[in-house]
PDB file of C-alpha atoms in Angstrom:
ATOM      1  CA  MET A 692       0.131  -0.367   0.239  1.00  0.00           C
ATOM      2  CA  ARG A 693       3.058   2.368   0.838  1.00  0.00           C
ATOM      3  CA  ASN A 694       4.571   1.933  -2.178  1.00  0.00           C
ATOM      4  CA  THR A 695       0.917   2.234  -4.173  1.00  0.00           C
ATOM      5  CA  SER A 696       0.575   5.576  -2.592  1.00  0.00           C
ATOM      6  CA  LYS A 697       4.142   6.926  -3.293  1.00  0.00           C
ATOM      7  CA  THR A 698       3.706   5.752  -6.481  1.00  0.00           C
ATOM      8  CA  ARG A 699       0.566   7.816  -7.159  1.00  0.00           C
ATOM      9  CA  MET A 700       2.312  11.082  -5.447  1.00  0.00           C
ATOM     10  CA  VAL A 701       5.373  10.928  -7.525  1.00  0.00           C
ATOM     11  CA  VAL A 702       2.871  10.750 -10.738  1.00  0.00           C
ATOM     12  CA  THR A 703       1.180  13.414  -9.631  1.00  0.00           C
ATOM     13  CA  TYR A 704       4.072  15.450  -8.884  1.00  0.00           C
ATOM     14  CA  ILE A 705       5.409  14.785 -12.269  1.00  0.00           C
ATOM     15  CA  GLY A 706       2.106  15.633 -13.718  1.00  0.00           C
ATOM     16  CA  LEU A 707       1.706  18.501 -11.752  1.00  0.00           C
ATOM     17  CA  PHE A 708       5.145  19.844 -13.110  1.00  0.00           C
ATOM     18  CA  LEU A 709       4.620  19.007 -16.184  1.00  0.00           C
ATOM     19  CA  TRP A 710       1.717  21.324 -16.300  1.00  0.00           C
ATOM     20  CA  MET A 711       3.444  24.105 -14.881  1.00  0.00           C
ATOM     21  CA  LEU A 712       5.866  24.029 -17.299  1.00  0.00           C
ATOM     22  CA  VAL A 713       3.353  24.255 -20.165  1.00  0.00           C
ATOM     23  CA  ASN A 714       1.611  27.191 -18.405  1.00  0.00           C
ATOM     24  CA  LEU A 715       5.088  29.039 -17.748  1.00  0.00           C
ATOM     25  CA  PHE A 716       6.313  28.190 -21.758  1.00  0.00           C
ATOM     26  CA  PRO A 717       4.017  31.293 -23.185  1.00  0.00           C
ATOM     27  CA  VAL A 718       5.440  33.406 -20.800  1.00  0.00           C
ATOM     28  CA  TYR A 719       8.910  32.697 -21.165  1.00  0.00           C
ATOM     29  CA  TRP A 720       8.445  32.578 -25.312  1.00  0.00           C
ATOM     30  CA  MET A 721       7.462  35.944 -24.762  1.00  0.00           C
ATOM     31  CA  PHE A 722      10.144  37.323 -22.745  1.00  0.00           C
ATOM     32  CA  THR A 723      12.782  35.971 -25.057  1.00  0.00           C
ATOM     33  CA  PHE A 724      10.640  36.478 -28.445  1.00  0.00           C
ATOM     34  CA  SER A 725      10.941  40.656 -26.616  1.00  0.00           C
ATOM     35  CA  LEU A 726      14.773  40.151 -26.834  1.00  0.00           C
ATOM     36  CA  LYS A 727      15.130  39.335 -30.493  1.00  0.00           C
ATOM     37  CA  ASN A 728      15.027  40.756 -34.024  1.00  0.00           C
ATOM     38  CA  ASN A 729      13.191  39.761 -36.992  1.00  0.00           C
ATOM     39  CA  GLN A 730      15.803  37.407 -38.419  1.00  0.00           C
ATOM     40  CA  GLU A 731      16.283  35.540 -35.173  1.00  0.00           C
ATOM     41  CA  ILE A 732      12.116  35.491 -34.169  1.00  0.00           C
ATOM     42  CA  PHE A 733      10.937  34.185 -38.272  1.00  0.00           C
ATOM     43  CA  GLY A 734      13.943  32.287 -38.364  1.00  0.00           C
ATOM     44  CA  GLU A 735      15.593  28.968 -36.698  1.00  0.00           C
ATOM     45  CA  ASN A 736      15.875  30.367 -33.220  1.00  0.00           C
ATOM     46  CA  VAL A 737      11.912  30.691 -32.878  1.00  0.00           C
ATOM     47  CA  VAL A 738      11.910  29.005 -29.016  1.00  0.00           C
ATOM     48  CA  GLY A 739      15.723  28.988 -28.096  1.00  0.00           C
ATOM     49  CA  LEU A 740      17.148  31.916 -26.389  1.00  0.00           C
ATOM     50  CA  PRO A 741      18.660  34.796 -27.798  1.00  0.00           C
ATOM     51  CA  ARG A 742      21.675  34.970 -29.448  1.00  0.00           C
ATOM     52  CA  TYR A 743      21.978  38.632 -29.483  1.00  0.00           C
ATOM     53  CA  TRP A 744      20.249  40.098 -26.169  1.00  0.00           C
ATOM     54  CA  LEU A 745      18.759  43.309 -27.434  1.00  0.00           C
ATOM     55  CA  TRP A 746      17.522  45.057 -24.400  1.00  0.00           C
ATOM     56  CA  SER A 747      17.185  47.915 -26.970  1.00  0.00           C
ATOM     57  CA  ASN A 748      13.876  47.039 -27.367  1.00  0.00           C
ATOM     58  CA  TYR A 749      12.742  47.443 -24.281  1.00  0.00           C
ATOM     59  CA  GLU A 750      14.153  51.046 -24.689  1.00  0.00           C
ATOM     60  CA  SER A 751      12.301  51.408 -28.490  1.00  0.00           C
ATOM     61  CA  ALA A 752       9.028  50.372 -26.729  1.00  0.00           C
ATOM     62  CA  LEU A 753       9.202  52.831 -23.775  1.00  0.00           C
ATOM     63  CA  HIS A 754      10.452  56.291 -25.992  1.00  0.00           C
ATOM     64  CA  THR A 755       9.930  55.410 -29.349  1.00  0.00           C
ATOM     65  CA  GLY A 756       6.681  53.610 -28.965  1.00  0.00           C
ATOM     66  CA  HIS A 757       5.468  55.879 -25.977  1.00  0.00           C
ATOM     67  CA  MET A 758       4.204  52.755 -23.777  1.00  0.00           C
ATOM     68  CA  GLY A 759       5.471  54.658 -20.532  1.00  0.00           C
ATOM     69  CA  LYS A 760       2.435  57.189 -20.967  1.00  0.00           C
ATOM     70  CA  TYR A 761       0.272  54.474 -22.303  1.00  0.00           C
ATOM     71  CA  PHE A 762       1.211  52.584 -19.383  1.00  0.00           C
ATOM     72  CA  LEU A 763       0.313  55.358 -17.065  1.00  0.00           C
ATOM     73  CA  ASN A 764      -2.963  55.812 -18.864  1.00  0.00           C
ATOM     74  CA  SER A 765      -3.838  52.098 -18.355  1.00  0.00           C
ATOM     75  CA  ILE A 766      -3.104  52.316 -14.656  1.00  0.00           C
ATOM     76  CA  ILE A 767      -5.233  55.059 -14.244  1.00  0.00           C
ATOM     77  CA  VAL A 768      -8.486  54.274 -16.312  1.00  0.00           C
ATOM     78  CA  ALA A 769      -7.875  50.471 -14.662  1.00  0.00           C
ATOM     79  CA  THR A 770      -7.613  52.062 -10.832  1.00  0.00           C
ATOM     80  CA  ALA A 771     -10.714  54.434 -11.289  1.00  0.00           C
ATOM     81  CA  THR A 772     -12.832  51.543 -12.971  1.00  0.00           C
ATOM     82  CA  ILE A 773     -12.351  49.389  -9.961  1.00  0.00           C
ATOM     83  CA  LEU A 774     -12.497  52.012  -7.591  1.00  0.00           C
ATOM     84  CA  ILE A 775     -16.052  52.671  -8.976  1.00  0.00           C
ATOM     85  CA  THR A 776     -17.201  49.312  -9.762  1.00  0.00           C
ATOM     86  CA  LEU A 777     -16.565  48.270  -6.374  1.00  0.00           C
ATOM     87  CA  ALA A 778     -18.304  51.070  -4.366  1.00  0.00           C
ATOM     88  CA  VAL A 779     -21.346  50.495  -6.288  1.00  0.00           C
ATOM     89  CA  ALA A 780     -21.269  47.065  -6.509  1.00  0.00           C
ATOM     90  CA  LEU A 781     -21.139  46.850  -2.451  1.00  0.00           C
ATOM     91  CA  MET A 782     -23.944  50.036  -1.874  1.00  0.00           C
ATOM     92  CA  ALA A 783     -26.204  48.576  -4.561  1.00  0.00           C
ATOM     93  CA  THR A 784     -25.710  45.039  -3.259  1.00  0.00           C
ATOM     94  CA  PHE A 785     -26.461  45.817   0.282  1.00  0.00           C
ATOM     95  CA  ALA A 786     -29.365  47.628  -0.080  1.00  0.00           C
ATOM     96  CA  LEU A 787     -30.730  44.476  -2.656  1.00  0.00           C
ATOM     97  CA  THR A 788     -29.887  41.921   0.193  1.00  0.00           C
ATOM     98  CA  ARG A 789     -29.722  43.371   3.562  1.00  0.00           C
ATOM     99  CA  LEU A 790     -32.628  46.226   3.221  1.00  0.00           C
ATOM    100  CA  ILE A 791     -36.160  45.600   3.128  1.00  0.00           C
ATOM    101  CA  TRP A 792     -37.683  47.691   0.280  1.00  0.00           C
ATOM    102  CA  LYS A 793     -40.597  47.311  -2.558  1.00  0.00           C
ATOM    103  CA  ARG A 794     -39.279  46.425  -6.383  1.00  0.00           C
ATOM    104  CA  ARG A 795     -35.927  45.485  -4.906  1.00  0.00           C
ATOM    105  CA  LYS A 796     -36.210  41.698  -6.269  1.00  0.00           C
ATOM    106  CA  THR A 797     -37.747  43.206  -9.987  1.00  0.00           C
ATOM    107  CA  LEU A 798     -33.855  46.326  -9.725  1.00  0.00           C
ATOM    108  CA  ASN A 799     -31.709  43.199  -9.019  1.00  0.00           C
ATOM    109  CA  LYS A 800     -33.321  41.003 -12.458  1.00  0.00           C
ATOM    110  CA  PHE A 801     -32.573  44.604 -13.663  1.00  0.00           C
ATOM    111  CA  PHE A 802     -28.996  44.345 -12.872  1.00  0.00           C
ATOM    112  CA  MET A 803     -28.621  40.958 -13.675  1.00  0.00           C
ATOM    113  CA  LEU A 804     -29.864  41.579 -17.480  1.00  0.00           C
ATOM    114  CA  GLY A 805     -25.941  43.028 -17.797  1.00  0.00           C
ATOM    115  CA  LEU A 806     -24.985  39.790 -17.895  1.00  0.00           C
ATOM    116  CA  THR A 807     -26.407  39.287 -21.507  1.00  0.00           C
ATOM    117  CA  ILE A 808     -25.762  41.849 -23.178  1.00  0.00           C
ATOM    118  CA  PRO A 809     -22.330  41.634 -25.096  1.00  0.00           C
ATOM    119  CA  ILE A 810     -20.106  44.706 -24.200  1.00  0.00           C
ATOM    120  CA  HIS A 811     -19.336  45.280 -27.953  1.00  0.00           C
ATOM    121  CA  ALA A 812     -22.919  45.383 -28.957  1.00  0.00           C
ATOM    122  CA  SER A 813     -23.359  48.734 -27.718  1.00  0.00           C
ATOM    123  CA  ILE A 814     -20.981  50.436 -29.368  1.00  0.00           C
ATOM    124  CA  VAL A 815     -22.981  52.998 -31.022  1.00  0.00           C
ATOM    125  CA  PRO A 816     -25.410  53.846 -28.697  1.00  0.00           C
ATOM    126  CA  VAL A 817     -22.444  54.222 -25.859  1.00  0.00           C
ATOM    127  CA  TYR A 818     -20.750  56.276 -28.854  1.00  0.00           C
ATOM    128  CA  VAL A 819     -23.398  58.630 -29.171  1.00  0.00           C
ATOM    129  CA  THR A 820     -24.132  59.338 -25.541  1.00  0.00           C
ATOM    130  CA  LEU A 821     -20.213  59.684 -24.541  1.00  0.00           C
ATOM    131  CA  SER A 822     -20.361  62.441 -27.783  1.00  0.00           C
ATOM    132  CA  ARG A 823     -23.456  63.937 -26.114  1.00  0.00           C
ATOM    133  CA  LEU A 824     -21.745  64.182 -22.913  1.00  0.00           C
ATOM    134  CA  HIS A 825     -18.679  65.666 -24.265  1.00  0.00           C
ATOM    135  CA  LEU A 826     -16.792  62.967 -22.591  1.00  0.00           C
ATOM    136  CA  LEU A 827     -14.646  61.535 -25.888  1.00  0.00           C
ATOM    137  CA  ASN A 828     -10.883  62.045 -25.764  1.00  0.00           C
ATOM    138  CA  THR A 829     -11.162  61.947 -21.379  1.00  0.00           C
ATOM    139  CA  TYR A 830     -10.503  59.134 -19.520  1.00  0.00           C
ATOM    140  CA  TRP A 831     -13.952  59.084 -18.623  1.00  0.00           C
ATOM    141  CA  ALA A 832     -15.192  57.697 -22.334  1.00  0.00           C
ATOM    142  CA  LEU A 833     -13.332  54.532 -20.879  1.00  0.00           C
ATOM    143  CA  ILE A 834     -14.099  54.532 -16.778  1.00  0.00           C
ATOM    144  CA  VAL A 835     -17.716  54.963 -16.964  1.00  0.00           C
ATOM    145  CA  PRO A 836     -18.307  52.367 -19.608  1.00  0.00           C
ATOM    146  CA  TYR A 837     -16.112  49.738 -18.041  1.00  0.00           C
ATOM    147  CA  ALA A 838     -17.385  50.688 -14.443  1.00  0.00           C
ATOM    148  CA  ALA A 839     -20.757  50.187 -16.100  1.00  0.00           C
ATOM    149  CA  PHE A 840     -20.370  47.014 -17.729  1.00  0.00           C
ATOM    150  CA  SER A 841     -18.565  45.648 -14.419  1.00  0.00           C
ATOM    151  CA  LEU A 842     -21.448  46.440 -12.337  1.00  0.00           C
ATOM    152  CA  SER A 843     -23.758  43.319 -13.201  1.00  0.00           C
ATOM    153  CA  MET A 844     -21.178  40.367 -13.023  1.00  0.00           C
ATOM    154  CA  ALA A 845     -20.235  42.637  -9.365  1.00  0.00           C
ATOM    155  CA  ILE A 846     -23.294  43.003  -8.183  1.00  0.00           C
ATOM    156  CA  LEU A 847     -23.677  39.165  -8.585  1.00  0.00           C
ATOM    157  CA  VAL A 848     -20.239  38.199  -6.811  1.00  0.00           C
ATOM    158  CA  CYS A 849     -21.268  40.205  -3.950  1.00  0.00           C
ATOM    159  CA  THR A 850     -24.840  38.803  -3.707  1.00  0.00           C
ATOM    160  CA  GLY A 851     -23.404  35.513  -2.907  1.00  0.00           C
ATOM    161  CA  PHE A 852     -20.700  36.379  -0.627  1.00  0.00           C
ATOM    162  CA  MET A 853     -23.302  38.958   1.074  1.00  0.00           C
ATOM    163  CA  ASN A 854     -26.480  36.748   1.680  1.00  0.00           C
ATOM    164  CA  GLU A 855     -23.873  34.025   3.812  1.00  0.00           C
ATOM    165  CA  ILE A 856     -23.263  37.259   6.545  1.00  0.00           C
ATOM    166  CA  PRO A 857     -25.322  36.291   9.192  1.00  0.00           C
ATOM    167  CA  ARG A 858     -27.993  38.652   9.604  1.00  0.00           C
ATOM    168  CA  GLU A 859     -27.727  38.990  13.644  1.00  0.00           C
ATOM    169  CA  LEU A 860     -24.566  40.308  13.283  1.00  0.00           C
ATOM    170  CA  ASP A 861     -26.492  43.968  11.879  1.00  0.00           C
ATOM    171  CA  GLU A 862     -29.333  42.951  14.405  1.00  0.00           C
ATOM    172  CA  SER A 863     -26.149  43.044  17.083  1.00  0.00           C
ATOM    173  CA  ALA A 864     -24.779  46.408  15.545  1.00  0.00           C
ATOM    174  CA  CYS A 865     -28.048  48.167  15.227  1.00  0.00           C
ATOM    175  CA  ILE A 866     -28.772  47.058  19.039  1.00  0.00           C
ATOM    176  CA  ASP A 867     -25.445  48.695  19.661  1.00  0.00           C
ATOM    177  CA  GLY A 868     -26.202  52.362  18.285  1.00  0.00           C
ATOM    178  CA  CYS A 869     -24.885  51.785  14.451  1.00  0.00           C
ATOM    179  CA  ASN A 870     -27.076  52.962  11.859  1.00  0.00           C
ATOM    180  CA  VAL A 871     -27.166  51.385   8.318  1.00  0.00           C
ATOM    181  CA  TRP A 872     -23.774  53.271   7.496  1.00  0.00           C
ATOM    182  CA  GLY A 873     -22.166  51.986  10.089  1.00  0.00           C
ATOM    183  CA  ILE A 874     -23.246  48.211   9.776  1.00  0.00           C
ATOM    184  CA  PHE A 875     -21.820  48.286   5.722  1.00  0.00           C
ATOM    185  CA  PHE A 876     -18.842  50.122   6.945  1.00  0.00           C
ATOM    186  CA  ARG A 877     -17.722  47.984   9.925  1.00  0.00           C
ATOM    187  CA  ILE A 878     -19.043  44.742   9.774  1.00  0.00           C
ATOM    188  CA  ILE A 879     -19.798  44.166   5.912  1.00  0.00           C
ATOM    189  CA  VAL A 880     -17.356  45.223   3.833  1.00  0.00           C
ATOM    190  CA  PRO A 881     -14.620  43.677   6.289  1.00  0.00           C
ATOM    191  CA  LEU A 882     -16.449  40.704   6.113  1.00  0.00           C
ATOM    192  CA  MET A 883     -16.179  40.756   2.087  1.00  0.00           C
ATOM    193  CA  LYS A 884     -12.884  41.279   1.375  1.00  0.00           C
ATOM    194  CA  PRO A 885     -12.566  37.907  -0.449  1.00  0.00           C
ATOM    195  CA  ALA A 886     -15.437  39.180  -2.833  1.00  0.00           C
ATOM    196  CA  VAL A 887     -13.465  42.182  -2.968  1.00  0.00           C
ATOM    197  CA  ALA A 888     -10.138  40.601  -4.089  1.00  0.00           C
ATOM    198  CA  THR A 889     -12.355  38.551  -6.966  1.00  0.00           C
ATOM    199  CA  VAL A 890     -14.232  41.871  -8.253  1.00  0.00           C
ATOM    200  CA  GLY A 891     -11.193  43.144  -8.392  1.00  0.00           C
ATOM    201  CA  ILE A 892      -9.045  41.326 -10.355  1.00  0.00           C
ATOM    202  CA  TYR A 893     -11.980  40.724 -12.801  1.00  0.00           C
ATOM    203  CA  THR A 894     -12.331  44.530 -13.424  1.00  0.00           C
ATOM    204  CA  PHE A 895      -9.173  44.757 -13.708  1.00  0.00           C
ATOM    205  CA  LEU A 896      -8.158  41.945 -16.721  1.00  0.00           C
ATOM    206  CA  GLN A 897     -11.504  43.473 -18.559  1.00  0.00           C
ATOM    207  CA  CYS A 898     -10.321  47.055 -18.589  1.00  0.00           C
ATOM    208  CA  TRP A 899      -6.655  46.086 -18.867  1.00  0.00           C
ATOM    209  CA  ASN A 900      -6.988  44.138 -21.916  1.00  0.00           C
ATOM    210  CA  GLU A 901      -9.953  46.329 -23.616  1.00  0.00           C
ATOM    211  CA  LEU A 902      -9.012  47.020 -26.476  1.00  0.00           C
ATOM    212  CA  MET A 903     -11.973  48.412 -28.845  1.00  0.00           C
ATOM    213  CA  PHE A 904     -13.727  50.714 -26.495  1.00  0.00           C
ATOM    214  CA  ALA A 905     -10.084  52.007 -26.281  1.00  0.00           C
ATOM    215  CA  ASN A 906      -9.463  52.319 -29.995  1.00  0.00           C
ATOM    216  CA  ILE A 907     -13.084  54.090 -31.025  1.00  0.00           C
ATOM    217  CA  PHE A 908     -13.583  56.524 -28.040  1.00  0.00           C
ATOM    218  CA  ILE A 909     -10.120  57.681 -27.597  1.00  0.00           C
ATOM    219  CA  SER A 910      -8.261  59.240 -30.648  1.00  0.00           C
ATOM    220  CA  LYS A 911      -5.825  61.254 -28.804  1.00  0.00           C
ATOM    221  CA  THR A 912      -2.649  60.119 -28.856  1.00  0.00           C
ATOM    222  CA  ALA A 913      -1.647  61.513 -25.153  1.00  0.00           C
ATOM    223  CA  LEU A 914      -4.749  59.640 -23.490  1.00  0.00           C
ATOM    224  CA  LYS A 915      -4.087  56.138 -25.337  1.00  0.00           C
ATOM    225  CA  THR A 916      -4.231  52.800 -23.191  1.00  0.00           C
ATOM    226  CA  LEU A 917      -1.704  50.120 -23.416  1.00  0.00           C
ATOM    227  CA  PRO A 918      -3.572  47.703 -25.828  1.00  0.00           C
ATOM    228  CA  VAL A 919      -3.752  50.661 -28.653  1.00  0.00           C
ATOM    229  CA  GLY A 920      -0.141  51.440 -27.870  1.00  0.00           C
ATOM    230  CA  VAL A 921       0.717  47.690 -28.489  1.00  0.00           C
ATOM    231  CA  GLN A 922      -1.400  48.057 -31.870  1.00  0.00           C
ATOM    232  CA  ALA A 923      -0.289  51.112 -32.877  1.00  0.00           C
ATOM    233  CA  LEU A 924       3.969  49.971 -33.088  1.00  0.00           C
ATOM    234  CA  SER A 925       3.083  48.070 -36.063  1.00  0.00           C
ATOM    235  CA  GLY A 926       4.147  49.359 -39.617  1.00  0.00           C
ATOM    236  CA  GLN A 927       2.415  49.739 -42.579  1.00  0.00           C
ATOM    237  CA  TYR A 928       4.571  47.952 -44.827  1.00  0.00           C
ATOM    238  CA  THR A 929       7.668  46.477 -42.428  1.00  0.00           C
ATOM    239  CA  THR A 930       7.289  45.783 -38.498  1.00  0.00           C
ATOM    240  CA  GLU A 931      10.010  45.591 -35.952  1.00  0.00           C
ATOM    241  CA  TRP A 932       8.450  42.647 -33.494  1.00  0.00           C
ATOM    242  CA  GLY A 933      11.348  42.809 -30.990  1.00  0.00           C
ATOM    243  CA  PRO A 934       9.647  46.173 -29.688  1.00  0.00           C
ATOM    244  CA  ILE A 935       6.028  44.604 -29.483  1.00  0.00           C
ATOM    245  CA  GLY A 936       7.398  41.511 -27.717  1.00  0.00           C
ATOM    246  CA  ALA A 937       8.959  44.223 -24.949  1.00  0.00           C
ATOM    247  CA  ALA A 938       5.737  46.370 -25.118  1.00  0.00           C
ATOM    248  CA  LEU A 939       3.604  42.851 -24.138  1.00  0.00           C
ATOM    249  CA  VAL A 940       5.463  41.994 -21.509  1.00  0.00           C
ATOM    250  CA  LEU A 941       5.188  44.931 -19.755  1.00  0.00           C
ATOM    251  CA  ALA A 942       1.744  45.481 -20.707  1.00  0.00           C
ATOM    252  CA  THR A 943       2.125  41.334 -19.065  1.00  0.00           C
ATOM    253  CA  PHE A 944       3.783  42.431 -15.982  1.00  0.00           C
ATOM    254  CA  PRO A 945       0.811  44.418 -14.033  1.00  0.00           C
ATOM    255  CA  THR A 946      -1.333  41.314 -13.860  1.00  0.00           C
ATOM    256  CA  LEU A 947       1.628  38.964 -12.851  1.00  0.00           C
ATOM    257  CA  LEU A 948       1.742  41.865  -9.654  1.00  0.00           C
ATOM    258  CA  VAL A 949      -1.990  41.577  -8.999  1.00  0.00           C
ATOM    259  CA  TYR A 950      -1.882  37.499  -9.433  1.00  0.00           C
ATOM    260  CA  ILE A 951       0.879  37.414  -6.924  1.00  0.00           C
ATOM    261  CA  PHE A 952      -0.188  39.711  -4.159  1.00  0.00           C
ATOM    262  CA  LEU A 953      -3.862  39.044  -4.213  1.00  0.00           C
ATOM    263  CA  SER A 954      -3.549  35.223  -4.897  1.00  0.00           C
ATOM    264  CA  LYS A 955      -4.417  34.390  -1.322  1.00  0.00           C
ATOM    265  CA  LYS A 956      -7.576  36.443  -1.438  1.00  0.00           C
ATOM    266  CA  ILE A 957      -8.269  34.255  -5.048  1.00  0.00           C
ATOM    267  CA  GLN A 958      -7.979  30.846  -3.555  1.00  0.00           C
ATOM    268  CA  ASP A 959     -10.018  32.194  -0.137  1.00  0.00           C
ATOM    269  CA  SER A 960     -12.819  33.126  -2.171  1.00  0.00           C
ATOM    270  CA  PHE A 961     -12.890  30.016  -4.251  1.00  0.00           C
ATOM    271  CA  ILE A 962     -12.868  28.302  -0.745  1.00  0.00           C
ATOM    272  CA  ALA A 963     -16.058  30.095   0.439  1.00  0.00           C
ATOM    273  CA  GLY A 964     -17.896  29.785  -2.976  1.00  0.00           C
ATOM    274  CA  ALA A 965     -17.202  25.875  -2.708  1.00  0.00           C
ATOM    275  CA  VAL A 966     -18.731  25.880   0.805  1.00  0.00           C
ATOM    276  CA  LYS A 967     -21.439  27.714  -0.150  1.00  0.00           C
ATOM    277  CA  GLY A 968     -21.749  25.249  -2.965  1.00  0.00           C
TER     278      GLY A 968
END
C-alpha cells in the first residue's frame, strides 16, 4: 500500500510539474521574443534563447513607442474603474440583500440583465451618449463604460458572499447603536474582502486588456491605453516585432503582480464559493 501511495504521489508531482512547464512556456517565449530581432523570431531560433540580447527593444518600446505614457493611462483608467465598480457594487448589493423595500428583486433582475448584453454590441449607443456628454477623448470615456459593464458581474459575486453573512450581526450592531452606514462600513465591508478581491481582479483584467472601446472612444495619442499603444507599434509596410514583444511584456507584468499579491484572496474566494455550494 505504501509503495502504491508513493508511486501515485510521484506521478502526481510529475504531472503537476509538466503542467507548470506548459503554463510557464508562453511567459518564457514572450520574454525571449522581446529580446530578439526579426531574423531570429522568424528564423531557426524561434524558441531558443536570443543569440544577441537586444535590451534596446525595451528602450524603443518605452521611448519611441511611448509605452510609458500608455502604461500610465491604463493604470489611471483601471484604478478608477475598479474603485467605482467596487463602491457601487457593494452599496447596491447591501441595499438589495440587507434592506427591505419594494421592487428590490425587480431591480436586482434589471442589474442581472447586464450579463446578457455583449459589451461590443453597444458601441454605437455608448459612443453617441459619450459624444453628447462631451466625454470623448477623456479618461471618463473609458472609465464610465468599463465600470457600467463590470457592475452586473460585480453585484452577482457580491450578492453570493453577502447572503452568507448572518443577519444577526446587523441586529447586534443596531442594538449597539450602529446606523445603516455603520453596519455597512464596520460589519459588512470587512467581511467582504474575498469578494472585493475577486471583483477587483475581474474588473482589472477586463479593462486592462480591452481594445475596442479604447480604440474608438480615444483618438488623442496622449490618452491612449496600452492595448492601443501595442497595436500602434505595427508598421504599415514593415514591423519590428522585438519592440512589440517588449511592449507585451510590459503590459503583462502588472497582471502577474496583481495575482502574486492577491493570490491568497483569490484562493479564499474559491474556498468560500465551494463551501457555499
